[in-house]
Amino acid sequence: MALYEHVFLARQDLSQQQVDELVERFKGIVTEGGGSIGRVENWGLKSLTYRIKKNRKAYYTLMDLTCPPAALDEMERQMGLSEDVLRFLTIKVDKHEDGVSAMMQKREERSDRGGFGDRGPRSFGDRDRGDRGDRGDRGDRGPRPQRSVEGSAE
């Protein structure tokens, strides 16, 4: 059977108990299809980057699935029909991660893994600007001509 990581977003006006009921319903669909559920992480109510179906926030839930593709298709079909699910994403993985996901780790623990903070000084490109600075090459234009103001005596 294939291994999947599945994340879905539930509406913000649901209670945590209703979100748990949704998870149980989707677990039932997968187990009926011959699959099993690994870890389930509730990431809680988080702000969305942009509105989805007039919602500014959503409950995020991650599930590790081990199931045949037919069971996954049925679960995704049911999620598409449910008005409580805003979005979902399923990714096929080679193996499930051990421990908690990156979303559940504290910020200090995530920085220990390495990432953006350990790259050193930023480089703003590899091209040679010479002595031009930020202005770029001005070419052989010479000095700018003086503008004449209308109505002035010259």
PDB file of C-alpha atoms in Angstrom:
ATOM      1  CA  MET A   1       0.000   0.000   0.000  1.00  0.00           C
ATOM      2  CA  ALA A   2       1.070   3.565  -0.630  1.00  0.00           C
ATOM      3  CA  LEU A   3       2.033   6.094   2.053  1.00  0.00           C
ATOM      4  CA  TYR A   4       0.522   9.580   2.044  1.00  0.00           C
ATOM      5  CA  GLU A   5       0.566  12.779   4.081  1.00  0.00           C
ATOM      6  CA  HIS A   6      -2.789  14.514   3.961  1.00  0.00           C
ATOM      7  CA  VAL A   7      -3.597  18.026   5.216  1.00  0.00           C
ATOM      8  CA  PHE A   8      -7.051  19.554   5.213  1.00  0.00           C
ATOM      9  CA  LEU A   9      -8.474  22.909   6.248  1.00  0.00           C
ATOM     10  CA  ALA A  10     -11.833  23.076   8.013  1.00  0.00           C
ATOM     11  CA  ARG A  11     -14.058  26.149   8.371  1.00  0.00           C
ATOM     12  CA  GLN A  12     -13.313  28.598  11.166  1.00  0.00           C
ATOM     13  CA  ASP A  13     -16.827  28.592  12.617  1.00  0.00           C
ATOM     14  CA  LEU A  14     -16.646  24.895  13.566  1.00  0.00           C
ATOM     15  CA  SER A  15     -15.832  23.838  17.110  1.00  0.00           C
ATOM     16  CA  GLN A  16     -12.810  21.663  17.870  1.00  0.00           C
ATOM     17  CA  GLN A  17     -15.226  18.804  18.613  1.00  0.00           C
ATOM     18  CA  GLN A  18     -16.773  19.113  15.136  1.00  0.00           C
ATOM     19  CA  VAL A  19     -13.302  19.064  13.559  1.00  0.00           C
ATOM     20  CA  ASP A  20     -12.518  15.885  15.537  1.00  0.00           C
ATOM     21  CA  GLU A  21     -15.765  14.347  14.230  1.00  0.00           C
ATOM     22  CA  LEU A  22     -14.675  15.176  10.671  1.00  0.00           C
ATOM     23  CA  VAL A  23     -11.344  13.430  11.302  1.00  0.00           C
ATOM     24  CA  GLU A  24     -13.146  10.357  12.659  1.00  0.00           C
ATOM     25  CA  ARG A  25     -15.444  10.294   9.631  1.00  0.00           C
ATOM     26  CA  PHE A  26     -12.493  10.419   7.225  1.00  0.00           C
ATOM     27  CA  LYS A  27     -10.618   7.799   9.258  1.00  0.00           C
ATOM     28  CA  GLY A  28     -13.634   5.516   8.845  1.00  0.00           C
ATOM     29  CA  ILE A  29     -13.614   5.974   5.075  1.00  0.00           C
ATOM     30  CA  VAL A  30      -9.920   5.036   4.876  1.00  0.00           C
ATOM     31  CA  THR A  31     -10.252   1.983   7.135  1.00  0.00           C
ATOM     32  CA  GLU A  32     -13.305   0.758   5.192  1.00  0.00           C
ATOM     33  CA  GLY A  33     -11.170   0.974   2.047  1.00  0.00           C
ATOM     34  CA  GLY A  34      -8.512  -1.269   3.598  1.00  0.00           C
ATOM     35  CA  GLY A  35      -6.107   1.410   4.824  1.00  0.00           C
ATOM     36  CA  SER A  36      -4.859   2.643   8.160  1.00  0.00           C
ATOM     37  CA  ILE A  37      -4.200   5.993   9.794  1.00  0.00           C
ATOM     38  CA  GLY A  38      -0.886   6.835  11.488  1.00  0.00           C
ATOM     39  CA  ARG A  39      -0.458  10.057  13.398  1.00  0.00           C
ATOM     40  CA  VAL A  40      -3.085  12.749  13.391  1.00  0.00           C
ATOM     41  CA  GLU A  41      -1.999  16.280  14.312  1.00  0.00           C
ATOM     42  CA  ASN A  42      -4.407  19.125  14.931  1.00  0.00           C
ATOM     43  CA  TRP A  43      -2.474  22.294  14.197  1.00  0.00           C
ATOM     44  CA  GLY A  44      -5.323  24.447  15.465  1.00  0.00           C
ATOM     45  CA  LEU A  45      -6.990  27.575  14.168  1.00  0.00           C
ATOM     46  CA  LYS A  46      -4.580  29.554  11.988  1.00  0.00           C
ATOM     47  CA  SER A  47      -4.897  32.663   9.839  1.00  0.00           C
ATOM     48  CA  LEU A  48      -5.072  32.177   6.092  1.00  0.00           C
ATOM     49  CA  THR A  49      -2.931  34.178   3.711  1.00  0.00           C
ATOM     50  CA  TYR A  50      -5.993  35.029   1.646  1.00  0.00           C
ATOM     51  CA  ARG A  51      -9.719  34.460   2.032  1.00  0.00           C
ATOM     52  CA  ILE A  52     -11.107  31.068   1.068  1.00  0.00           C
ATOM     53  CA  LYS A  53     -14.885  30.939   0.709  1.00  0.00           C
ATOM     54  CA  LYS A  54     -15.217  34.073   2.884  1.00  0.00           C
ATOM     55  CA  ASN A  55     -13.090  32.564   5.699  1.00  0.00           C
ATOM     56  CA  ARG A  56     -10.040  34.345   7.093  1.00  0.00           C
ATOM     57  CA  LYS A  57      -9.019  31.474   9.404  1.00  0.00           C
ATOM     58  CA  ALA A  58      -9.173  27.679   9.264  1.00  0.00           C
ATOM     59  CA  TYR A  59      -8.508  24.605  11.390  1.00  0.00           C
ATOM     60  CA  TYR A  60      -5.492  22.729   9.992  1.00  0.00           C
ATOM     61  CA  THR A  61      -5.208  18.937  10.431  1.00  0.00           C
ATOM     62  CA  LEU A  62      -2.440  16.582   9.260  1.00  0.00           C
ATOM     63  CA  MET A  63      -2.972  12.832   8.819  1.00  0.00           C
ATOM     64  CA  ASP A  64      -0.466  10.115   7.884  1.00  0.00           C
ATOM     65  CA  LEU A  65      -2.245   7.547   5.709  1.00  0.00           C
ATOM     66  CA  THR A  66      -1.299   4.050   4.584  1.00  0.00           C
ATOM     67  CA  CYS A  67      -3.973   3.025   2.115  1.00  0.00           C
ATOM     68  CA  PRO A  68      -4.724   1.920  -1.433  1.00  0.00           C
ATOM     69  CA  PRO A  69      -5.410   4.696  -3.948  1.00  0.00           C
ATOM     70  CA  ALA A  70      -9.118   3.794  -4.136  1.00  0.00           C
ATOM     71  CA  ALA A  71      -9.610   4.556  -0.422  1.00  0.00           C
ATOM     72  CA  LEU A  72      -7.777   7.854  -0.804  1.00  0.00           C
ATOM     73  CA  ASP A  73      -9.908   8.787  -3.812  1.00  0.00           C
ATOM     74  CA  GLU A  74     -13.100   8.099  -1.862  1.00  0.00           C
ATOM     75  CA  MET A  75     -11.916  10.193   1.110  1.00  0.00           C
ATOM     76  CA  GLU A  76     -10.987  13.086  -1.194  1.00  0.00           C
ATOM     77  CA  ARG A  77     -14.354  12.782  -2.946  1.00  0.00           C
ATOM     78  CA  GLN A  78     -16.152  13.032   0.396  1.00  0.00           C
ATOM     79  CA  MET A  79     -14.006  16.033   1.372  1.00  0.00           C
ATOM     80  CA  GLY A  80     -14.894  17.764  -1.879  1.00  0.00           C
ATOM     81  CA  LEU A  81     -18.608  17.288  -1.111  1.00  0.00           C
ATOM     82  CA  SER A  82     -18.324  18.487   2.490  1.00  0.00           C
ATOM     83  CA  GLU A  83     -19.084  22.160   3.078  1.00  0.00           C
ATOM     84  CA  ASP A  84     -16.958  22.094   6.227  1.00  0.00           C
ATOM     85  CA  VAL A  85     -13.703  21.361   4.336  1.00  0.00           C
ATOM     86  CA  LEU A  86     -12.224  24.408   2.598  1.00  0.00           C
ATOM     87  CA  ARG A  87      -9.135  22.825   1.019  1.00  0.00           C
ATOM     88  CA  PHE A  88      -7.122  19.609   1.167  1.00  0.00           C
ATOM     89  CA  LEU A  89      -3.787  18.391  -0.148  1.00  0.00           C
ATOM     90  CA  THR A  90      -2.409  14.858  -0.340  1.00  0.00           C
ATOM     91  CA  ILE A  91       1.241  14.071  -0.987  1.00  0.00           C
ATOM     92  CA  LYS A  92       2.667  10.613  -1.638  1.00  0.00           C
ATOM     93  CA  VAL A  93       5.764   9.976   0.504  1.00  0.00           C
ATOM     94  CA  ASP A  94       8.398   7.246   0.651  1.00  0.00           C
ATOM     95  CA  LYS A  95       8.138   6.931   4.443  1.00  0.00           C
ATOM     96  CA  HIS A  96       6.347   8.695   7.256  1.00  0.00           C
ATOM     97  CA  GLU A  97       8.346  11.082   9.435  1.00  0.00           C
ATOM     98  CA  ASP A  98       9.112  10.080  12.999  1.00  0.00           C
ATOM     99  CA  GLY A  99       8.058  12.421  15.781  1.00  0.00           C
ATOM    100  CA  VAL A 100       6.080  15.594  15.397  1.00  0.00           C
ATOM    101  CA  SER A 101       5.869  17.650  12.220  1.00  0.00           C
ATOM    102  CA  ALA A 102       7.655  20.954  11.698  1.00  0.00           C
ATOM    103  CA  MET A 103       4.430  22.851  12.423  1.00  0.00           C
ATOM    104  CA  MET A 104       4.210  21.384  15.928  1.00  0.00           C
ATOM    105  CA  GLN A 105       7.842  22.008  16.877  1.00  0.00           C
ATOM    106  CA  LYS A 106       8.780  25.099  18.826  1.00  0.00           C
ATOM    107  CA  ARG A 107      10.601  27.809  16.911  1.00  0.00           C
ATOM    108  CA  GLU A 108      13.890  27.125  18.749  1.00  0.00           C
ATOM    109  CA  GLU A 109      13.786  23.434  17.821  1.00  0.00           C
ATOM    110  CA  ARG A 110      13.212  24.268  14.171  1.00  0.00           C
ATOM    111  CA  SER A 111      16.266  26.538  14.074  1.00  0.00           C
ATOM    112  CA  ASP A 112      18.446  23.624  15.273  1.00  0.00           C
ATOM    113  CA  ARG A 113      17.554  21.696  12.108  1.00  0.00           C
ATOM    114  CA  GLY A 114      19.266  24.279   9.950  1.00  0.00           C
ATOM    115  CA  GLY A 115      17.587  26.418   7.410  1.00  0.00           C
ATOM    116  CA  PHE A 116      17.596  30.048   6.476  1.00  0.00           C
ATOM    117  CA  GLY A 117      19.589  31.281   9.473  1.00  0.00           C
ATOM    118  CA  ASP A 118      22.745  29.267   8.795  1.00  0.00           C
ATOM    119  CA  ARG A 119      23.577  30.420   5.269  1.00  0.00           C
ATOM    120  CA  GLY A 120      25.940  33.215   6.235  1.00  0.00           C
ATOM    121  CA  PRO A 121      25.936  36.681   4.704  1.00  0.00           C
ATOM    122  CA  ARG A 122      23.486  37.320   1.910  1.00  0.00           C
ATOM    123  CA  SER A 123      24.774  37.649  -1.607  1.00  0.00           C
ATOM    124  CA  PHE A 124      22.949  40.003  -3.927  1.00  0.00           C
ATOM    125  CA  GLY A 125      23.951  38.358  -7.155  1.00  0.00           C
ATOM    126  CA  ASP A 126      27.223  37.367  -8.690  1.00  0.00           C
ATOM    127  CA  ARG A 127      27.608  40.067 -11.318  1.00  0.00           C
ATOM    128  CA  ASP A 128      30.407  42.611 -11.095  1.00  0.00           C
ATOM    129  CA  ARG A 129      29.046  46.120 -10.742  1.00  0.00           C
ATOM    130  CA  GLY A 130      32.456  47.749 -10.838  1.00  0.00           C
ATOM    131  CA  ASP A 131      32.375  51.321  -9.538  1.00  0.00           C
ATOM    132  CA  ARG A 132      28.845  52.029 -10.735  1.00  0.00           C
ATOM    133  CA  GLY A 133      27.134  51.271  -7.421  1.00  0.00           C
ATOM    134  CA  ASP A 134      23.378  50.928  -7.648  1.00  0.00           C
ATOM    135  CA  ARG A 135      22.906  53.434 -10.485  1.00  0.00           C
ATOM    136  CA  GLY A 136      23.908  51.212 -13.376  1.00  0.00           C
ATOM    137  CA  ASP A 137      25.787  52.288 -16.486  1.00  0.00           C
ATOM    138  CA  ARG A 138      24.841  55.803 -17.655  1.00  0.00           C
ATOM    139  CA  GLY A 139      26.569  55.454 -21.007  1.00  0.00           C
ATOM    140  CA  ASP A 140      28.054  58.372 -23.027  1.00  0.00           C
ATOM    141  CA  ARG A 141      25.180  60.762 -22.533  1.00  0.00           C
ATOM    142  CA  GLY A 142      27.271  63.514 -21.018  1.00  0.00           C
ATOM    143  CA  PRO A 143      25.809  66.209 -18.786  1.00  0.00           C
ATOM    144  CA  ARG A 144      22.082  66.785 -18.785  1.00  0.00           C
ATOM    145  CA  PRO A 145      20.802  69.728 -20.829  1.00  0.00           C
ATOM    146  CA  GLN A 146      19.179  72.650 -18.989  1.00  0.00           C
ATOM    147  CA  ARG A 147      15.433  72.929 -19.346  1.00  0.00           C
ATOM    148  CA  SER A 148      13.981  76.115 -20.582  1.00  0.00           C
ATOM    149  CA  VAL A 149      11.077  77.452 -18.621  1.00  0.00           C
ATOM    150  CA  GLU A 150       8.237  78.937 -20.654  1.00  0.00           C
ATOM    151  CA  GLY A 151       7.969  82.696 -20.347  1.00  0.00           C
ATOM    152  CA  SER A 152      11.531  83.205 -19.215  1.00  0.00           C
ATOM    153  CA  ALA A 153      13.823  85.598 -21.014  1.00  0.00           C
ATOM    154  CA  GLU A 154      16.813  83.920 -22.586  1.00  0.00           C
TER     155      GLU A 154
END
